[in-house]
Coordinates of C-alpha atoms in Angstrom, one line a residue:
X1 CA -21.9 -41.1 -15.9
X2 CA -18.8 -39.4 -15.0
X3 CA -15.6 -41.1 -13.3
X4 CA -14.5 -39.1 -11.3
X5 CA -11.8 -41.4 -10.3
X6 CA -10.2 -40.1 -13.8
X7 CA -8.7 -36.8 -13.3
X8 CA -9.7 -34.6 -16.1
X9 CA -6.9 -34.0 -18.9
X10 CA -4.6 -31.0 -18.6
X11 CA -4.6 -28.5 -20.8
X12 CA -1.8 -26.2 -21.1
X13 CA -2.4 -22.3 -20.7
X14 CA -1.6 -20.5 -24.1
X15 CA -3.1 -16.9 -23.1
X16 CA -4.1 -14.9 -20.5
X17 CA -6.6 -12.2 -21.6
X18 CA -6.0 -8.7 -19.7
X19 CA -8.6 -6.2 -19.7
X20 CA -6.3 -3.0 -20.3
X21 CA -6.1 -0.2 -18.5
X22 CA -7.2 3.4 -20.4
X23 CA -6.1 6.3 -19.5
X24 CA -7.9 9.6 -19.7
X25 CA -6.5 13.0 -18.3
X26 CA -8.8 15.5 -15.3
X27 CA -8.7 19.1 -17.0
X28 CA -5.2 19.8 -14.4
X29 CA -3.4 17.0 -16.2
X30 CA -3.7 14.3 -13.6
X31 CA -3.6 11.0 -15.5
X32 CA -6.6 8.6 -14.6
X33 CA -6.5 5.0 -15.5
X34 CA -9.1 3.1 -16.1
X35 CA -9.8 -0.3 -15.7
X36 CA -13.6 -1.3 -16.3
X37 CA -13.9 -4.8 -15.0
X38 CA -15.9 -7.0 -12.3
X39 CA -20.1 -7.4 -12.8
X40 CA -20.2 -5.9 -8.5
X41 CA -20.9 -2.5 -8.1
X42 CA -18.2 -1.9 -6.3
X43 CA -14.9 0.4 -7.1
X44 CA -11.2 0.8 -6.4
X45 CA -9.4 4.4 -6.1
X46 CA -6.3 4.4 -5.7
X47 CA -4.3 7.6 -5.2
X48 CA -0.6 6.7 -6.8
X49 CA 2.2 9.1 -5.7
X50 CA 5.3 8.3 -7.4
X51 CA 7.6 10.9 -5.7
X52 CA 6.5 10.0 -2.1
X53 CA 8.8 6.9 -1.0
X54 CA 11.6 6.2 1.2
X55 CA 13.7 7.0 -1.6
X56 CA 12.8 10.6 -1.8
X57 CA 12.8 11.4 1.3
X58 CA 15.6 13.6 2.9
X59 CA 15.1 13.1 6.7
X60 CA 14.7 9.5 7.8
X61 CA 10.9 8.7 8.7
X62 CA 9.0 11.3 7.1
X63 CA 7.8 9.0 4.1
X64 CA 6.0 6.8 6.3
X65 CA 4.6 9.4 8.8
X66 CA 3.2 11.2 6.2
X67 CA 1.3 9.2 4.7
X68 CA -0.2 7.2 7.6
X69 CA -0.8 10.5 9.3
X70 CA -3.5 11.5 6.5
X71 CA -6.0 9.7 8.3
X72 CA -5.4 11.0 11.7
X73 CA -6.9 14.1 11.1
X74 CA -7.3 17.2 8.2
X75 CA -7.9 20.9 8.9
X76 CA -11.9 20.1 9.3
X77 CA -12.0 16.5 10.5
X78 CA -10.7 14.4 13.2
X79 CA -9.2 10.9 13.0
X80 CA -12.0 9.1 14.4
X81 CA -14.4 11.2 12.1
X82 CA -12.4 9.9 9.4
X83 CA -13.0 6.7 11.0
X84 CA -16.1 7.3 11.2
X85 CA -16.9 8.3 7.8
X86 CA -15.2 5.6 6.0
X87 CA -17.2 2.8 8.2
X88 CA -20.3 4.7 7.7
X89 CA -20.5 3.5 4.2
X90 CA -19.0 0.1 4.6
X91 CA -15.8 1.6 2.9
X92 CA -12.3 0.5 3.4
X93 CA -9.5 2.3 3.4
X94 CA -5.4 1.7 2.7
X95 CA -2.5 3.8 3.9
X96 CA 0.5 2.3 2.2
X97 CA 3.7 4.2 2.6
X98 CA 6.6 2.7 0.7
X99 CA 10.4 2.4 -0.9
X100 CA 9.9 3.7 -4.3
X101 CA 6.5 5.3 -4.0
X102 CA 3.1 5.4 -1.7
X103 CA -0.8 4.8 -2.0
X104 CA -3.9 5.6 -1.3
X105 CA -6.8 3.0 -1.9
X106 CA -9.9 3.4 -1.5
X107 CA -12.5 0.7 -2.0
X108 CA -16.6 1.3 -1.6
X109 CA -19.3 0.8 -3.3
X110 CA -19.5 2.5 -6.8
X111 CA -23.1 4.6 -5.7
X112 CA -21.0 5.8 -2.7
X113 CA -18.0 7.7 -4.3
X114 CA -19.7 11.2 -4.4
X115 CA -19.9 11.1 -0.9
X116 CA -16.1 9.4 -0.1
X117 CA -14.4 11.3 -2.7
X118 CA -14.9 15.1 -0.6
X119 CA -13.3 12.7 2.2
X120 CA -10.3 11.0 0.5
X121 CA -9.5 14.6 -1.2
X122 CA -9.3 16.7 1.9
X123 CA -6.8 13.7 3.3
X124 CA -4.5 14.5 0.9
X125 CA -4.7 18.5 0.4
X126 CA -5.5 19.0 4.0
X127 CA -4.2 17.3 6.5
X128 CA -3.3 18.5 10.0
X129 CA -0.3 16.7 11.3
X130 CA -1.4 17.3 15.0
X131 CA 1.6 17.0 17.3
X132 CA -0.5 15.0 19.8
X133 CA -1.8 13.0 17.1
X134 CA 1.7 11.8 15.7
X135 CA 3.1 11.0 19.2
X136 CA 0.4 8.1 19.7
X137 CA 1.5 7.2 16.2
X138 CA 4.9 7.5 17.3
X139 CA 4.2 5.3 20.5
X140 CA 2.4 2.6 18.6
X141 CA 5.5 2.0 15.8
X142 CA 7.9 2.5 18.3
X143 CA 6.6 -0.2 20.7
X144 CA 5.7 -2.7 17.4
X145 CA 9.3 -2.2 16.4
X146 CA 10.6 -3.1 20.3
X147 CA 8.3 -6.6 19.4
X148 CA 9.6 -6.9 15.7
X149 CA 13.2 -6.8 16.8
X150 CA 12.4 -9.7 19.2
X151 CA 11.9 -11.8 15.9
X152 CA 15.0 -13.4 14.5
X153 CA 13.1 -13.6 11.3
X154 CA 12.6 -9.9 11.5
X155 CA 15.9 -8.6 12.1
X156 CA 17.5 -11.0 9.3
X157 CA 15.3 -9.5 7.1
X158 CA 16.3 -6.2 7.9
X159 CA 20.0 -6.8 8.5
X160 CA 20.0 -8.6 4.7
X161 CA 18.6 -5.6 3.2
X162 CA 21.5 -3.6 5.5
X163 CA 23.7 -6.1 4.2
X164 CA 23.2 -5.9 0.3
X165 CA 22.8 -2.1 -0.1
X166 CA 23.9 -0.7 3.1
X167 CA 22.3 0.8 6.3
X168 CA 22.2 4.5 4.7
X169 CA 21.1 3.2 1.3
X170 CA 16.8 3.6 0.8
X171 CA 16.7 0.0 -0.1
X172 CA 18.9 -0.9 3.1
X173 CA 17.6 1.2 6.0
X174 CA 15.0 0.4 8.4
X175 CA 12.8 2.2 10.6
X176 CA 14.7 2.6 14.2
X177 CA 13.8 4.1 17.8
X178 CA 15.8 7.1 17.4
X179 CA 14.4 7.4 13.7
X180 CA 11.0 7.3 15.0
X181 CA 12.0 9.7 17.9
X182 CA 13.5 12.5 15.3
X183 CA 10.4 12.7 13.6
X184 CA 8.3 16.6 14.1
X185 CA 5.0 17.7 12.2
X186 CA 7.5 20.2 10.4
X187 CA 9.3 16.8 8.5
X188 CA 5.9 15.6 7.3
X189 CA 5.1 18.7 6.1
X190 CA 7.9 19.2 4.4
X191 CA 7.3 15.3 2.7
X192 CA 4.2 16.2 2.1
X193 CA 5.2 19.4 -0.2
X194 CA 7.2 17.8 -2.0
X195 CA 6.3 14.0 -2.1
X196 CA 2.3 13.9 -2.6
X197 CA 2.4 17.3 -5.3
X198 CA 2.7 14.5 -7.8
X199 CA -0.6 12.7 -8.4
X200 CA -2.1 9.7 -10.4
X201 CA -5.2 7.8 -10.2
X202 CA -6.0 4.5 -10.8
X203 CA -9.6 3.7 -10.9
X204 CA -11.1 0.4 -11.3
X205 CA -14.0 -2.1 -11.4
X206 CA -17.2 -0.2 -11.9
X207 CA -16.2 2.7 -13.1
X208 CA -19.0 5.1 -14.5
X209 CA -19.3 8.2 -16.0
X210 CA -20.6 9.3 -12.8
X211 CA -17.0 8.0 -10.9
X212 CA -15.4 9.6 -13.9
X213 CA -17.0 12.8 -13.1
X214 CA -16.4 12.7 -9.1
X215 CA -13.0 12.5 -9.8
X216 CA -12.9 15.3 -11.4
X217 CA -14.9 17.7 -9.7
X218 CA -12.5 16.6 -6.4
X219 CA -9.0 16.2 -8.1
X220 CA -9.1 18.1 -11.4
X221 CA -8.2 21.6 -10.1
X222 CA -5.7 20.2 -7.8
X223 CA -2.0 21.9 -7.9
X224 CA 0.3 19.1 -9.0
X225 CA 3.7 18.2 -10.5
X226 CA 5.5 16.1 -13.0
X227 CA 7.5 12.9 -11.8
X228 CA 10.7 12.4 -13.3
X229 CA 12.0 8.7 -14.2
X230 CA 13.2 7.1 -11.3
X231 CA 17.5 6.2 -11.4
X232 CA 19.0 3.1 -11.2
X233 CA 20.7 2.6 -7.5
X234 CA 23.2 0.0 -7.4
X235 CA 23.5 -2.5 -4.6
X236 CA 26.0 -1.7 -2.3
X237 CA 28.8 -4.1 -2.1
X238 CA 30.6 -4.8 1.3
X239 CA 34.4 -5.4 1.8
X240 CA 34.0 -7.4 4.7
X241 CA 32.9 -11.1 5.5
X242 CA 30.2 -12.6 3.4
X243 CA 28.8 -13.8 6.8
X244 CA 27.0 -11.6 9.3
X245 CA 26.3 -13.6 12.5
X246 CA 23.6 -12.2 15.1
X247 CA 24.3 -14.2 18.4
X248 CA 21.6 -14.7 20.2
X249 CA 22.4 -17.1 23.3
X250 CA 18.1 -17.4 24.5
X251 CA 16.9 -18.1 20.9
X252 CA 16.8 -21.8 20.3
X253 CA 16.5 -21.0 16.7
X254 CA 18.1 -19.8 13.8
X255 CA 16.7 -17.9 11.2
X256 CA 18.7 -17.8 8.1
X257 CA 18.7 -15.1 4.8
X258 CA 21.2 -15.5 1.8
X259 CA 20.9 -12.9 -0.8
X260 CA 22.7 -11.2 -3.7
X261 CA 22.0 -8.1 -5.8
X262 CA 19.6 -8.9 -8.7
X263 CA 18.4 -6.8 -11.6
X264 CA 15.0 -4.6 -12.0
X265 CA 11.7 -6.3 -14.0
X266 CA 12.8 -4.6 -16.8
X267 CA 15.6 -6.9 -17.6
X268 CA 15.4 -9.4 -20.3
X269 CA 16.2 -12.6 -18.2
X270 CA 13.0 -11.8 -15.4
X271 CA 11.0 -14.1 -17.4
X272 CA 13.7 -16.9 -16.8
X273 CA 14.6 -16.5 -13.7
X274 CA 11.4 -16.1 -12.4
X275 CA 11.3 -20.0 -13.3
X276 CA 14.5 -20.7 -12.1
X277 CA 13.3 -18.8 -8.4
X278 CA 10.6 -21.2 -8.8
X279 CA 12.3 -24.4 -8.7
X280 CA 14.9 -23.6 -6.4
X281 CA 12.7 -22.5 -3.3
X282 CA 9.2 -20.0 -5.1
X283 CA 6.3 -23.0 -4.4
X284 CA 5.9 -26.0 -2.1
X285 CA 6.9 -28.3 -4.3
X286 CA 10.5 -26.6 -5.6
X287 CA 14.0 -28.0 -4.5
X288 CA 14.9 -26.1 -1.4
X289 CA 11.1 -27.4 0.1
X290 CA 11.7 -31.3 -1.0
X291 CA 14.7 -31.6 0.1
X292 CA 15.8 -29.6 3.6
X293 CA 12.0 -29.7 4.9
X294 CA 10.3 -33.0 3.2
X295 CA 13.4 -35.1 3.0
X296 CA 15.9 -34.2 5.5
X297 CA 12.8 -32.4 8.2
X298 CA 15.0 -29.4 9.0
X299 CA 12.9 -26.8 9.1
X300 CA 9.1 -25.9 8.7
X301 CA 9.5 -24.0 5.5
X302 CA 11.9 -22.7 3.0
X303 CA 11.8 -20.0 0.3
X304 CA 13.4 -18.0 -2.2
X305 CA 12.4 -14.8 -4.1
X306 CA 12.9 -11.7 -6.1
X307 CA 12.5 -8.8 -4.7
X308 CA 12.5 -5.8 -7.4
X309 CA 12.3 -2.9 -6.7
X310 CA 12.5 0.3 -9.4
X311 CA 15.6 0.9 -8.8
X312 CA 17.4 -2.1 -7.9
X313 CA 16.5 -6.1 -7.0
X314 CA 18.4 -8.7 -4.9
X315 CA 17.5 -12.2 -5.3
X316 CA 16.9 -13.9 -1.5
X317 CA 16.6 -17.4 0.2
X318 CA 15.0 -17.7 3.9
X319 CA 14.5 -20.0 6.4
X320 CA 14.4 -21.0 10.1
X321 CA 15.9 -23.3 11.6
X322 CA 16.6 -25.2 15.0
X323 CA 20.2 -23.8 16.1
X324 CA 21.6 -27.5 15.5
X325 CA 21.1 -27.2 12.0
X326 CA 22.1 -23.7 11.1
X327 CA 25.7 -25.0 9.1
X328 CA 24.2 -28.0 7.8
X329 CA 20.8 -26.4 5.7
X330 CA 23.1 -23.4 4.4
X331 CA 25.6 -26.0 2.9
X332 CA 22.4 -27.6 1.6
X333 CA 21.1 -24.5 0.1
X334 CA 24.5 -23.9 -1.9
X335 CA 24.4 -28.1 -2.9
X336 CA 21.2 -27.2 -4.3
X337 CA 22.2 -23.5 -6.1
X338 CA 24.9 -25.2 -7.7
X339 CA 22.5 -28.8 -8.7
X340 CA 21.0 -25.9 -11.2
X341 CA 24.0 -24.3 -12.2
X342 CA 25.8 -27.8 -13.0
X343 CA 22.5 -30.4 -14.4
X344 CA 19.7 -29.7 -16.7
X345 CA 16.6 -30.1 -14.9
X346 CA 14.7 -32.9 -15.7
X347 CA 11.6 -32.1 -18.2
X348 CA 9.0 -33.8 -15.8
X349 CA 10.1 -31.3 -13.2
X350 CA 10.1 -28.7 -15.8
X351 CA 6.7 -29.0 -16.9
X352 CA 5.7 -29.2 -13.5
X353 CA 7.0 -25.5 -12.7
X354 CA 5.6 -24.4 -15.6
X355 CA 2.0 -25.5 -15.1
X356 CA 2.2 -23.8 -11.6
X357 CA 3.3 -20.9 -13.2
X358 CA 1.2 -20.4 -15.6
X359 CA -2.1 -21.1 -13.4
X360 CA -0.5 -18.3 -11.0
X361 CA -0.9 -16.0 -13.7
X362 CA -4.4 -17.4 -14.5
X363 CA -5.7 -17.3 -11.2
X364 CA -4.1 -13.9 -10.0
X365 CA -5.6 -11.7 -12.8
X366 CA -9.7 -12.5 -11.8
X367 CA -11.0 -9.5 -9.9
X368 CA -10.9 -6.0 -11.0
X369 CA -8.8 -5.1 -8.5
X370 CA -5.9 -7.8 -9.7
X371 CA -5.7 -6.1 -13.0
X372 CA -5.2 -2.8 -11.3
X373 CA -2.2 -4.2 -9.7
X374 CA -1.0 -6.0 -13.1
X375 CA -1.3 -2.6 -14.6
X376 CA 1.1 -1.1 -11.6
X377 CA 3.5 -3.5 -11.6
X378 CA 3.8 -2.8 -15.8
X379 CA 3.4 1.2 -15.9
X380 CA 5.8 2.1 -13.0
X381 CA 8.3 0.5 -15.1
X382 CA 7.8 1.6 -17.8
X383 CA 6.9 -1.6 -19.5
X384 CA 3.5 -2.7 -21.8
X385 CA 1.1 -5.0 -21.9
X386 CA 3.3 -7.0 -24.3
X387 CA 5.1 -7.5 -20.8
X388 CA 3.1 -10.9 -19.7
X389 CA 2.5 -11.9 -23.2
X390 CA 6.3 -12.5 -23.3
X391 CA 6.2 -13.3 -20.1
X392 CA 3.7 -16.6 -20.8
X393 CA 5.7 -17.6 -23.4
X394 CA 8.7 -17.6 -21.8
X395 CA 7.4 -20.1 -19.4
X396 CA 5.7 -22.4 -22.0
X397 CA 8.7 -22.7 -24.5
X398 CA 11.9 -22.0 -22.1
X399 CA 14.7 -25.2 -22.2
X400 CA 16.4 -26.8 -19.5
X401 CA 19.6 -25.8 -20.9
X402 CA 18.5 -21.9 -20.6
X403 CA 17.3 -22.5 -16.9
X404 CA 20.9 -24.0 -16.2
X405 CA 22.7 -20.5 -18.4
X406 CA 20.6 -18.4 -15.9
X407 CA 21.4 -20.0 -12.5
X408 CA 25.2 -19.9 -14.1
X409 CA 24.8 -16.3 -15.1
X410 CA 22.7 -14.9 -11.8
X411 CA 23.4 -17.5 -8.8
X412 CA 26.9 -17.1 -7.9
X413 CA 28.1 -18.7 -4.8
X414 CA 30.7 -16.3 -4.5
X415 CA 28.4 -12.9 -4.4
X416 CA 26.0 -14.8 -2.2
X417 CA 25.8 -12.7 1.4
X418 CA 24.6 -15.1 4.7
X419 CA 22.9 -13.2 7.9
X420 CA 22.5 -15.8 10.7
X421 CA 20.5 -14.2 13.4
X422 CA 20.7 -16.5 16.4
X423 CA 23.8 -18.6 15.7
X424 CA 25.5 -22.2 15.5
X425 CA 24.6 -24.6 18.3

C-alpha cells in the first residue's frame, strides 16, 4: 500500500523536449511557422508585425490606435459585426499593440479557419479608421488612464521607465491625455502603411494541410515588406538625483520601484541572472519575500524582475508599502542586493531556486500555444533552440561563487534609480 505520508523522491530536470517550430514560406514570401502540437482540434494564428511598435512609430499614439482600431470596423464590416463574427464561432480574438512589435491572435477551432481567416485578413488590409469610431476609443483610454494615474503603483511604473530611458525615449514614454487627444484617422493610416506592410505568421496546435492552405489563399498574395534587425537603444542615464519622489499627501501608501539598465536576452550572463533575479525577489520564497514581508510584515508582496526588451533591458524591484515604512524597506532592499554581492549563497537555498526554476520551464512549455510563445521569445532575437538547452544547464550546474560574480557585475548600488510615489511618513 502506498504511504503517502512519504513524499515521493525528487528527481532533478535534465531536459525539456520542445516541439520546434518549422517554417514554410506563402508564394508572396511571408514566412509561416509552424508548430504542430496539442491532441484538441483547436488552432492559434497569430499575425506577427515586427515593424509595428512604439518604437517605430513617428507621432506619439499611433502604434496603439492602430492596431486596436482593426476591430472597430473594415471597409465592409462594422465593429460589432466583427464582434459578431468572432463569437459566432466561439472564436477569440487578441489585439496586442506593443514596444518593439504588435499581434494579432487568433484562436478557434481548427474546422473553423476557412471561415475566420476572410475575417482576420480584411482586419488587417482593410480597415476603416472611422473618426466616430476612434473617439469612443479615445474616450475609453483616456478615462482608463484618469483611473490608472490614481494608482501609485501605476505611475511608479511609468515614472521608472521615464526614469531609466527618459520620457521621449520608446522604452520611457507613456500613453498621456494630450497624447491620446493628438491622435486623427490620418496617424493610423499613416502606422498602418508603414508598420503592418511587414507580415509573419505563426501558426500552431492543429495545424492541417487544410490551415496550411487557408493561409494561403488569404495572405499569400498580400503586398508586404522586409523587416530590418532591430538596433540596440541605450538606457538613458540622468544627471540628476537617483531619487524621484511623487508626494502624495491623501495616499496612505507608498509604492516603491528601484531599477537600473540591464542587457537584452541575447547576452551571455541571462542564464545567470535569471537565477540571481530569482533569489533576490522572482518567486515567493526568494530573499526580498522572506525577509521584508514574512519576517519583518512590511508589505504584502515584493518582487524583482527583468524586463528585456529587443532593444534594451533594466533590471527592477517593486513594492508597496504603508508610508511608515517607505525608508526602512528600501534600506532593506539594498542590505539584501549587497548579502549577494558580498556571501555565497548557501547550496540548500541554491538547489532550492534551481528546482523552481527548472519546473517553470517544465510546466510553462505544455500547450501548443506555450511553444508558440517559446518560439517568439527565441526568433525575435535572433536566438535558437540551443537557447533553453543552455539555458537548463545553466541552472542545473551554475556555483554559488558565479551567482555572487553576477550580482557584483550587474547589481550596483550606485546605478540603482528609486521612484517613491506617495512619500515618507
Amino acid at each position: 500500500m502506498l504511504d503517502r505520508t512519504i513524499a515521493p523522491p525528487a528527481q532533478p530536470i535534465r531536459q525539456v523536449h520542445l516541439i520546434e517550430a518549422q517554417t514554410q514560406y506563402l508564394a508572396n514570401g511571408v514566412p509561416v511557422h509552424v508548430i504542430r502540437a496539442g491532441k484538441q482540434p483547436v488552432v492559434g494564428i497569430e499575425l506577427l508585425f515586427k515593424t509595428a511598435g512604439t518604437r517605430q512609430e513617428t507621432k506619439p499614439g499611433s502604434c496603439f490606435f492602430t492596431v486596436k482600431m482593426l476591430a472597430e470596423g473594415t471597409a465592409s464590416k462594422s465593429a460589432y459585426e466583427i464582434s459578431a463574427s468572432v463569437d459566432q464561432y466561439g472564436a477569440f480574438l487578441q489585439l496586442s499593440p506593443g514596444i518593439d512589435y504588435s499581434t494579432v491572435d487568433l484562436y478557434c477551432l481548427s474546422k473553423h479557419t476557412n471561415q475566420l481567416l476572410p475575417l482576420l485578413q480584411e482586419m488587417i488590409t482593410e480597415p476603416s479608421f472611422l473618426e466616430d469610431e476612434l473617439d469612443k476609443l479615445k474616450n475609453i483610454q483616456q478615462q482608463k488612464l484618469k483611473v490608472n494615474n490614481e494608482k501609485s503603483s501605476v505611475l511608479a511604473s511609468k515614472k521608472m521607465k521615464a526614469v531609466l530611458f527618459g520620457e521621449t525615449h520608446p522604452y520611457g514614454r507613456s500613453l498621456q491625455e494630450e497624447t491620446i487627444e493628438a491622435i486623427h484617422p490620418e496617424d493610423l493610416r499613416s502606422f498602418h502603411q508603414h508598420g503592418l506592410s511587414n507580415l509573419e505568421i505563426i501558426a500552431s496546435g492543429d495545424v492541417s494541410e487544410e490551415v496550411l492552405q487557408a493561409l494561403e489563399k488569404h495572405f499569400g498574395k498580400l503586398h508586404t515588406t522586409n523587416a530590418d534587425k532591430p538596433e540596440v537603444m541605450a538606457a538613458f542615464s540622468p544627471a540628476g538625483d537617483k531619487r524621484l519622489v511623487v508626494e502624495k499627501p491623501d495616499s496612505l501608501q507608498s509604492s516603491i520601484r528601484m531599477g537600473l539598465p540591464l542587457f537584452t536576452k541575447d547576452h551571455p550572463d541571462y542564464a545567470a541572472m535569471r537565477i540571481v533575479n530569482t533569489l533576490l525577489g522572482g518567486y515567493f520564497g526568494s530573499r526580498l519575500m522572506r525577509n521584508i514581508r514574512e519576517e519583518k510584515g512590511l508589505t504584502y508582496g515584493i518582487n524583482s524582475g527583468m524586463v528585456l526588451n529587443q532593444g534594451a533591458g533594466y533590471f527592477i524591484i517593486g513594492t508597496d508599502v504603508k508610508k511608515a515604512f517607505t525608508g526602512v524597506v528600501i534600506d532593506e532592499i539594498y542590505k539584501e542586493i549587497q548579502r549577494l554581492r558580498e556571501e555565497k549563497v548557501d547550496e540548500a537555498e541554491l538547489n532550492t531556486v534551481k528546482s523552481y526554476m527548472a519546473g517553470r520551464l517544465l510546466s510553462s512549455v505544455d500547450t501548443p500555444f506555450a511553444l508558440a510563445e517559446k518560439f517568439k521569445n527565441i526568433y525575435l532575437y535572433g536566438l535558437g533552440y540551443d537557447f533553453y538547452k543552455n539555458y537548463l544547464h545553466t541552472i542545473n550546474t551554475i556555483q554559488a561563487g558565479t551567482i555572487q560574480q553576477m550580482a557584483e557585475k550587474h547589481l550596483i548600488p550606485g546605478q540603482i534609480r528609486e521612484v517613491i510615489v506617495g512619500g515618507f511618513s
